[in-house]
Amino acid sequence: MARSSDRPTRERRERRFALVLFLPAFLVLAIGTTVPLFYLLWASLWRIDLSMPWLSGFAGLENYAKMAADPRFWNSLGLTVIYTGSTVVFQVVIGLGLALLVLRIPRGQAALRIAAIMPIVLAPVVVGMFWRTLVLPPDYGLLDLVTQALGLGSHNWLGDPQLALVSVITIHTWQWTPFSFLVILASLAALPPDVFEAARIDRANAWRRFIHITLPMIRPAIAIIVIMRMMVALSAFAAIFAATGGGPGTATEILNLYAYRTSFTDLNLGYGAALAVVLLAITLLVSFLMFRLRRAA
Amino acid sequence: MSAVGRVKLQGIVKRHGNVTALHGVDLEIAPGEFFALLGPSGSGKTTTLRILAGLENANEGRVHVDGADVTDVEPGERDVAMVFQSYALYPHMTVYDNIAFPLRMVGTAKSAIDSAVREAAAKVRIDHLLARRPGQLSGGQQQRCALARAIVRKPRLFLLDEPLSNLDAKLRLETRVELRKLQRSLDVTTVYVTHDQEEAMTIADRMAIFMEGRIVQVGTPDEVYARPASVDVAGFIGNPPMNLLPGRIAADRLHIGDHMVALGRDLGAEREVTVGLRPAALRAGPTGLPAKIDLIEHLGDTKLVICRAGESMVKMRVDKAASFRDGDDIRIGFDPGEIHLFERQSGRRL
Amino acid sequence: MSRRALRALLLLAGASVLLAVWAFPILWGLLTSLKTERDVLAYPPKLIFEPTLANYREVLFGSASILPNLWSSLVVTGITTILTMLLAVPAAYALARLDLPGKRSGGFYVLATQMLPPVGLIIPYFLVLQRVGWLDTYQGMIAIYLTFSLPFAIWLMVSYLEDVPREMEEAALLDRAGRIRTLLYVILPQVRGGIAVTTIFVFLNAWNEFLFAVVLGGNRVRTVNVAMFNFISVEQTLWARLAAAAMIAMAPVIILGLLAQRHIVKGLTVGAVKGGGRR
């Protein structure tokens, strides 16, 4: 029996209606994301150098071969791992700690929630600029004023290579910890109180209650946060771009920045495309692994 | 009697993936009838109603209304109205707008809508609440609003899906009576889904009893009560339902344990049966089935005596004046005419 | 009792520090925007100073006014938001409620498109827009902005539409409304809140976007974020003026963020549950 002729006409009418509603958005996404993706793959096989257009031509896997021997690429890859890993860990740990703290405050939670929303709604590029111009400059930046007042001296937060990496990680953590804080706070507040009362009656102390009850119950929320924050950290761009531009030198040049600089500063779009392909592959791999892990958990 | 609203379901099969919800349902409902679809949850009664409404598609079978095949007709074009278990009132509209909605959708003139809405609201006595929103109504009022929305368009078929189940017990009894009167005055074929056998017995002209995706019996409340078609039906109808005991027949003799009853008719070769006895048909007497009283429940005007007879539990409804005590040894008597017999293997009535 | 009081005090102190860390840079920016350039560079910093609106006057009406940039941002963001909602709501309804052929893979596809990092797509976007001559045009920017707004909007709307009781829709169908009027008169009015929140989020994301704006824009279409960025890289930075510009650029998102405050966690986690955010 053929499936389509098996279906009642009414069912077919509903499917047609559903398709009419879904297709416009689908077409926009297909043309706007999927076609460009293949175009990107194709472009990564070419030499496209806008500063030296006469050299353009089909290059095969040359760009990828070049990448393997490119220390700047390996540097950017390492920075991406450090940046993504540390920001995600900080966001979750600090967010969890703050949420547990704030949950015990009887009043003023609303004000805190509003304060937490501020960084989230700001444009990352504005955040990067803010930190660069108001928080981190030596001598009159907010942070320098604090460290000087505490007798820790003045530092060139964005000029020193190691401090610059710490700084961009801090900026990202500052902007997005409120997100994990809010999500964890919401899921903590939604936990049934009787479980905790029962645990209390069972004479579990605060630490044990946290380890054996709270943590397992909010694990789904934390899994969601980790997945989402990893995705966002992997595509982070504007805040670093505004704060350091990837510098000093290549000290904060994560893969995103390197692909951008190669394409639009050095105008070497072919090699930039190959870098972008690697970035996409990593992102897809990570998201795939994350969803597998989450399903397994 | 109404001339429209004749329903015929033919061989309706519904599958959800690998699970078959309905195994070929056949049903005919006459115009103007108040017809109940009765059965435990998951028996397929609601699915049948939804297929009749056009909200779900059957995998096989046809749906006819007034002789026309409506299997492929959209729900809105079947000229049926439905009251949902949750009422499904539109929360963003006033009661007036809720009731007017089905008329507006077919472009009825404003003045006609107004009089129809007021008439329908008056019938269910919510005409003073027309400006409210559903959220500002009590459960009973919401239920009336849903009824008004259904009757305002004078449909040829009126479908009710457990309409009383969200009301408290007292209101449920009152509304049951009103619903029955309303149906009489409107003279509209009504199909009523319920899992409550008492509700179906009191309200319906006829009913179909569903068990595990099949109709096991169709009949008037009296017929179903007097001659349940199977053990399952017998165990479902009546409050409390029939006592079911293992027995054995041989020719015109029935054996329940060591007790023997003369049936007065020859039922042929010896075999195992299930014996059904209504609690109200039993009485304690000098002779009969020996039993021991476990517990006595006081129901006000009657008592329910729960006793053990061999391996089985037997409930007996007796007058409140009867004097029994826990632990008494009694003998349970009954007329041979009150005995229901079912084949042990198939559960079918003999 | 005293131990309790001490604990309450500590909690309060912790909360205040927290509040300060998040709110202070923004308040500091606000203060800076009201200072003269001389006061900004004063050491130690002045907390008491004579506030001036000169910076705002300058960035709005001075030689390097950001008004044209605000207009560009508004046009790009506004049209993107409207188009996104017009496309996303029907698509979300089909995904949430209707018997859409290939529903699961369709939903997964939308989700996957949301996870692509923008840097991965910017090169093909640039090459294609260059070829069709759409670089530095509104139509080019809006077309690209749709690609990252849509998946998020669709998923957020799906989550709101799934909350509408199915029986409501069935009642409307039986009331002879037909599919289109059921959607317009019964379903959509019940997700008004969700539509408002989704609109706000789409607007926020588009307003905050930077990478596409800086690469695909130019002299004609320069959003306010790009203009501010040029502020620090081109001129010798005038801190107070930059702060004033930032305050103006931030105002809409902060207002919208406060409006949608209650829904922000839901909005952000929907993106999380079903995929990843894209900034």
Tab-separated table of N, CA and C in Angstrom, chain B residues 231-311:
chain	number	residue	atom	x	y	z
B	231	VAL	N	-18.640	-10.720	31.193
B	231	VAL	CA	-18.163	-10.570	32.569
B	231	VAL	C	-17.637	-9.164	32.803
B	232	ASP	N	-16.904	-8.632	31.786
B	232	ASP	CA	-16.329	-7.289	31.944
B	232	ASP	C	-17.416	-6.255	32.164
B	233	VAL	N	-18.457	-6.322	31.366
B	233	VAL	CA	-19.548	-5.365	31.524
B	233	VAL	C	-20.203	-5.555	32.887
B	234	ALA	N	-20.420	-6.803	33.237
B	234	ALA	CA	-21.060	-7.104	34.528
B	234	ALA	C	-20.251	-6.517	35.682
B	235	GLY	N	-18.944	-6.571	35.557
B	235	GLY	CA	-18.095	-6.060	36.625
B	235	GLY	C	-17.976	-4.556	36.605
B	236	PHE	N	-18.532	-3.904	35.570
B	236	PHE	CA	-18.375	-2.466	35.416
B	236	PHE	C	-19.663	-1.723	35.764
B	237	ILE	N	-20.797	-2.361	35.517
B	237	ILE	CA	-22.086	-1.687	35.667
B	237	ILE	C	-22.687	-1.994	37.035
B	238	GLY	N	-23.305	-0.986	37.632
B	238	GLY	CA	-23.945	-1.143	38.924
B	238	GLY	C	-23.032	-0.678	40.034
B	239	ASN	N	-23.649	-0.207	41.102
B	239	ASN	CA	-22.839	0.281	42.203
B	239	ASN	C	-23.361	-0.284	43.517
B	240	PRO	N	-22.685	-1.202	44.176
B	240	PRO	CA	-21.484	-1.870	43.670
B	240	PRO	C	-21.826	-2.805	42.527
B	241	PRO	N	-20.857	-3.137	41.679
B	241	PRO	CA	-21.164	-4.019	40.551
B	241	PRO	C	-21.505	-5.423	41.012
B	242	MET	N	-21.880	-6.224	40.042
B	242	MET	CA	-22.284	-7.597	40.294
B	242	MET	C	-21.203	-8.395	41.033
B	243	ASN	N	-21.632	-9.297	41.920
B	243	ASN	CA	-20.687	-10.264	42.488
B	243	ASN	C	-20.384	-11.306	41.426
B	244	LEU	N	-19.120	-11.657	41.287
B	244	LEU	CA	-18.743	-12.652	40.282
B	244	LEU	C	-18.059	-13.816	40.987
B	245	LEU	N	-18.664	-14.996	40.852
B	245	LEU	CA	-18.153	-16.173	41.555
B	245	LEU	C	-17.859	-17.284	40.556
B	246	PRO	N	-16.860	-18.100	40.852
B	246	PRO	CA	-16.617	-19.243	39.976
B	246	PRO	C	-17.661	-20.324	40.227
B	247	GLY	N	-18.089	-20.951	39.135
B	247	GLY	CA	-19.089	-22.004	39.292
B	247	GLY	C	-18.935	-23.043	38.196
B	248	ARG	N	-19.857	-23.997	38.230
B	248	ARG	CA	-19.779	-25.078	37.248
B	248	ARG	C	-21.215	-25.484	36.954
B	249	ILE	N	-21.525	-25.658	35.667
B	249	ILE	CA	-22.876	-26.124	35.353
B	249	ILE	C	-22.791	-27.499	34.724
B	250	ALA	N	-23.845	-28.253	34.973
B	250	ALA	CA	-24.010	-29.542	34.313
B	250	ALA	C	-25.492	-29.713	34.121
B	251	ALA	N	-25.928	-29.789	32.863
B	251	ALA	CA	-27.342	-29.878	32.507
B	251	ALA	C	-28.104	-28.721	33.128
B	252	ASP	N	-29.035	-28.992	34.091
B	252	ASP	CA	-29.815	-27.889	34.659
B	252	ASP	C	-29.369	-27.574	36.084
B	253	ARG	N	-28.122	-27.979	36.415
B	253	ARG	CA	-27.632	-27.744	37.765
B	253	ARG	C	-26.469	-26.764	37.749
B	254	LEU	N	-26.472	-25.875	38.745
B	254	LEU	CA	-25.343	-24.969	38.915
B	254	LEU	C	-24.699	-25.261	40.265
B	255	HIS	N	-23.359	-25.458	40.266
B	255	HIS	CA	-22.633	-25.677	41.505
B	255	HIS	C	-21.760	-24.475	41.796
B	256	ILE	N	-21.930	-23.890	42.994
B	256	ILE	CA	-20.999	-22.861	43.452
B	256	ILE	C	-20.338	-23.435	44.695
B	257	GLY	N	-19.105	-23.858	44.589
B	257	GLY	CA	-18.471	-24.589	45.685
B	257	GLY	C	-19.280	-25.856	45.934
B	258	ASP	N	-19.696	-26.076	47.180
B	258	ASP	CA	-20.482	-27.248	47.497
B	258	ASP	C	-21.976	-26.993	47.348
B	259	HIS	N	-22.306	-25.746	47.122
B	259	HIS	CA	-23.712	-25.367	47.038
B	259	HIS	C	-24.247	-25.661	45.648
B	260	MET	N	-25.477	-26.149	45.589
B	260	MET	CA	-26.060	-26.518	44.313
B	260	MET	C	-27.391	-25.794	44.133
B	261	VAL	N	-27.630	-25.277	42.882
B	261	VAL	CA	-28.863	-24.572	42.586
B	261	VAL	C	-29.486	-25.229	41.355
B	262	ALA	N	-30.788	-25.366	41.394
B	262	ALA	CA	-31.481	-25.871	40.209
B	262	ALA	C	-31.839	-24.694	39.313
B	263	LEU	N	-31.410	-24.759	38.048
B	263	LEU	CA	-31.598	-23.609	37.165
B	263	LEU	C	-32.958	-23.597	36.490
B	264	GLY	N	-33.555	-24.732	36.372
B	264	GLY	CA	-34.848	-24.787	35.731
B	264	GLY	C	-34.772	-24.813	34.221
B	265	ARG	N	-33.600	-24.862	33.639
B	265	ARG	CA	-33.460	-25.016	32.187
B	265	ARG	C	-32.172	-25.798	31.940
B	266	ASP	N	-32.132	-26.506	30.839
B	266	ASP	CA	-30.998	-27.373	30.564
B	266	ASP	C	-29.936	-26.625	29.764
B	267	LEU	N	-28.723	-26.500	30.286
B	267	LEU	CA	-27.663	-25.755	29.603
B	267	LEU	C	-26.598	-26.681	29.018
B	268	GLY	N	-26.909	-27.966	28.922
B	268	GLY	CA	-26.035	-28.882	28.192
B	268	GLY	C	-24.866	-29.386	29.005
B	269	ALA	N	-23.766	-29.670	28.289
B	269	ALA	CA	-22.631	-30.388	28.865
B	269	ALA	C	-22.004	-29.639	30.035
B	270	GLU	N	-21.343	-30.397	30.876
B	270	GLU	CA	-20.712	-29.835	32.064
B	270	GLU	C	-19.566	-28.913	31.681
B	271	ARG	N	-19.487	-27.703	32.293
B	271	ARG	CA	-18.349	-26.785	32.037
B	271	ARG	C	-18.236	-25.718	33.121
B	272	GLU	N	-17.132	-25.033	33.058
B	272	GLU	CA	-16.828	-23.983	34.036
B	272	GLU	C	-17.533	-22.691	33.620
B	273	VAL	N	-18.086	-21.981	34.598
B	273	VAL	CA	-18.740	-20.703	34.297
B	273	VAL	C	-18.370	-19.669	35.364
B	274	THR	N	-18.708	-18.419	35.069
B	274	THR	CA	-18.661	-17.386	36.096
B	274	THR	C	-20.098	-17.014	36.416
B	275	VAL	N	-20.393	-16.952	37.679
B	275	VAL	CA	-21.765	-16.678	38.110
B	275	VAL	C	-21.848	-15.223	38.547
B	276	GLY	N	-22.819	-14.500	38.001
B	276	GLY	CA	-22.993	-13.111	38.393
B	276	GLY	C	-24.237	-12.934	39.221
B	277	LEU	N	-24.131	-12.232	40.346
B	277	LEU	CA	-25.282	-11.995	41.218
B	277	LEU	C	-25.265	-10.549	41.689
B	278	ARG	N	-26.329	-9.805	41.405
B	278	ARG	CA	-26.396	-8.411	41.858
B	278	ARG	C	-26.517	-8.374	43.381
B	279	PRO	N	-25.834	-7.468	44.043
B	279	PRO	CA	-25.917	-7.378	45.508
B	279	PRO	C	-27.340	-7.207	45.999
B	280	ALA	N	-28.165	-6.485	45.212
B	280	ALA	CA	-29.525	-6.214	45.665
B	280	ALA	C	-30.420	-7.437	45.509
B	281	ALA	N	-29.955	-8.411	44.738
B	281	ALA	CA	-30.785	-9.594	44.515
B	281	ALA	C	-30.555	-10.661	45.595
B	282	LEU	N	-29.645	-10.393	46.486
B	282	LEU	CA	-29.294	-11.394	47.501
B	282	LEU	C	-30.042	-11.118	48.799
B	283	ARG	N	-30.283	-12.168	49.542
B	283	ARG	CA	-30.876	-12.012	50.860
B	283	ARG	C	-30.357	-13.139	51.760
B	284	ALA	N	-30.336	-12.862	53.044
B	284	ALA	CA	-29.917	-13.901	53.980
B	284	ALA	C	-31.134	-14.741	54.343
B	285	GLY	N	-30.967	-16.042	54.384
B	285	GLY	CA	-32.114	-16.873	54.677
B	285	GLY	C	-31.688	-18.189	55.315
B	286	PRO	N	-32.635	-19.043	55.479
B	286	PRO	CA	-32.328	-20.335	56.117
B	286	PRO	C	-31.518	-21.244	55.197
B	287	THR	N	-31.702	-21.075	53.896
B	287	THR	CA	-30.948	-21.916	52.977
B	287	THR	C	-30.160	-21.040	52.033
B	288	GLY	N	-29.220	-21.649	51.320
B	288	GLY	CA	-28.455	-20.904	50.326
B	288	GLY	C	-26.977	-21.119	50.524
B	289	LEU	N	-26.217	-20.199	49.875
B	289	LEU	CA	-24.767	-20.283	49.850
B	289	LEU	C	-24.222	-19.937	51.236
B	290	PRO	N	-23.438	-20.848	51.856
B	290	PRO	CA	-22.903	-20.514	53.177
B	290	PRO	C	-21.821	-19.448	53.089
B	291	ALA	N	-21.859	-18.474	54.023
B	291	ALA	CA	-20.877	-17.386	53.999
B	291	ALA	C	-20.670	-16.853	55.398
B	292	LYS	N	-19.578	-16.085	55.541
B	292	LYS	CA	-19.251	-15.520	56.839
B	292	LYS	C	-19.101	-14.013	56.660
B	293	ILE	N	-19.716	-13.210	57.532
B	293	ILE	CA	-19.681	-11.754	57.356
B	293	ILE	C	-18.313	-11.190	57.765
B	294	ASP	N	-17.741	-10.439	56.841
B	294	ASP	CA	-16.457	-9.782	57.089
B	294	ASP	C	-16.655	-8.392	57.662
B	295	LEU	N	-17.529	-7.673	57.035
B	295	LEU	CA	-17.630	-6.245	57.313
B	295	LEU	C	-19.015	-5.769	56.912
B	296	ILE	N	-19.516	-4.776	57.637
B	296	ILE	CA	-20.802	-4.198	57.242
B	296	ILE	C	-20.614	-2.709	56.990
B	297	GLU	N	-21.021	-2.233	55.792
B	297	GLU	CA	-20.936	-0.807	55.471
B	297	GLU	C	-22.321	-0.207	55.571
B	298	HIS	N	-22.421	0.909	56.266
B	298	HIS	CA	-23.712	1.577	56.403
B	298	HIS	C	-23.833	2.638	55.336
B	299	LEU	N	-24.851	2.506	54.494
B	299	LEU	CA	-25.000	3.451	53.389
B	299	LEU	C	-26.179	4.379	53.606
B	300	GLY	N	-26.671	4.474	54.827
B	300	GLY	CA	-27.825	5.336	55.066
B	300	GLY	C	-29.092	4.520	55.015
B	301	ASP	N	-29.761	4.516	53.849
B	301	ASP	CA	-31.033	3.813	53.774
B	301	ASP	C	-30.846	2.304	53.598
B	302	THR	N	-29.643	1.885	53.227
B	302	THR	CA	-29.389	0.442	53.148
B	302	THR	C	-28.063	0.133	53.822
B	303	LYS	N	-27.793	-1.174	53.901
B	303	LYS	CA	-26.499	-1.617	54.407
B	303	LYS	C	-25.873	-2.504	53.357
B	304	LEU	N	-24.572	-2.484	53.309
B	304	LEU	CA	-23.873	-3.384	52.415
B	304	LEU	C	-23.142	-4.405	53.284
B	305	VAL	N	-23.517	-5.670	53.127
B	305	VAL	CA	-22.897	-6.723	53.931
B	305	VAL	C	-21.845	-7.407	53.062
B	306	ILE	N	-20.605	-7.338	53.521
B	306	ILE	CA	-19.525	-7.918	52.746
B	306	ILE	C	-19.134	-9.231	53.408
B	307	CYS	N	-19.270	-10.328	52.685
B	307	CYS	CA	-18.961	-11.609	53.312
B	307	CYS	C	-18.108	-12.500	52.418
B	308	ARG	N	-17.564	-13.531	53.030
B	308	ARG	CA	-16.751	-14.511	52.313
B	308	ARG	C	-17.569	-15.751	52.060
B	309	ALA	N	-17.555	-16.214	50.828
B	309	ALA	CA	-18.172	-17.500	50.518
B	309	ALA	C	-17.103	-18.322	49.829
B	310	GLY	N	-16.537	-19.254	50.545
B	310	GLY	CA	-15.411	-20.009	49.997
B	310	GLY	C	-14.257	-19.071	49.722
B	311	GLU	N	-13.784	-19.056	48.465
B	311	GLU	CA	-12.650	-18.206	48.089
B	311	GLU	C	-13.099	-16.812	47.684
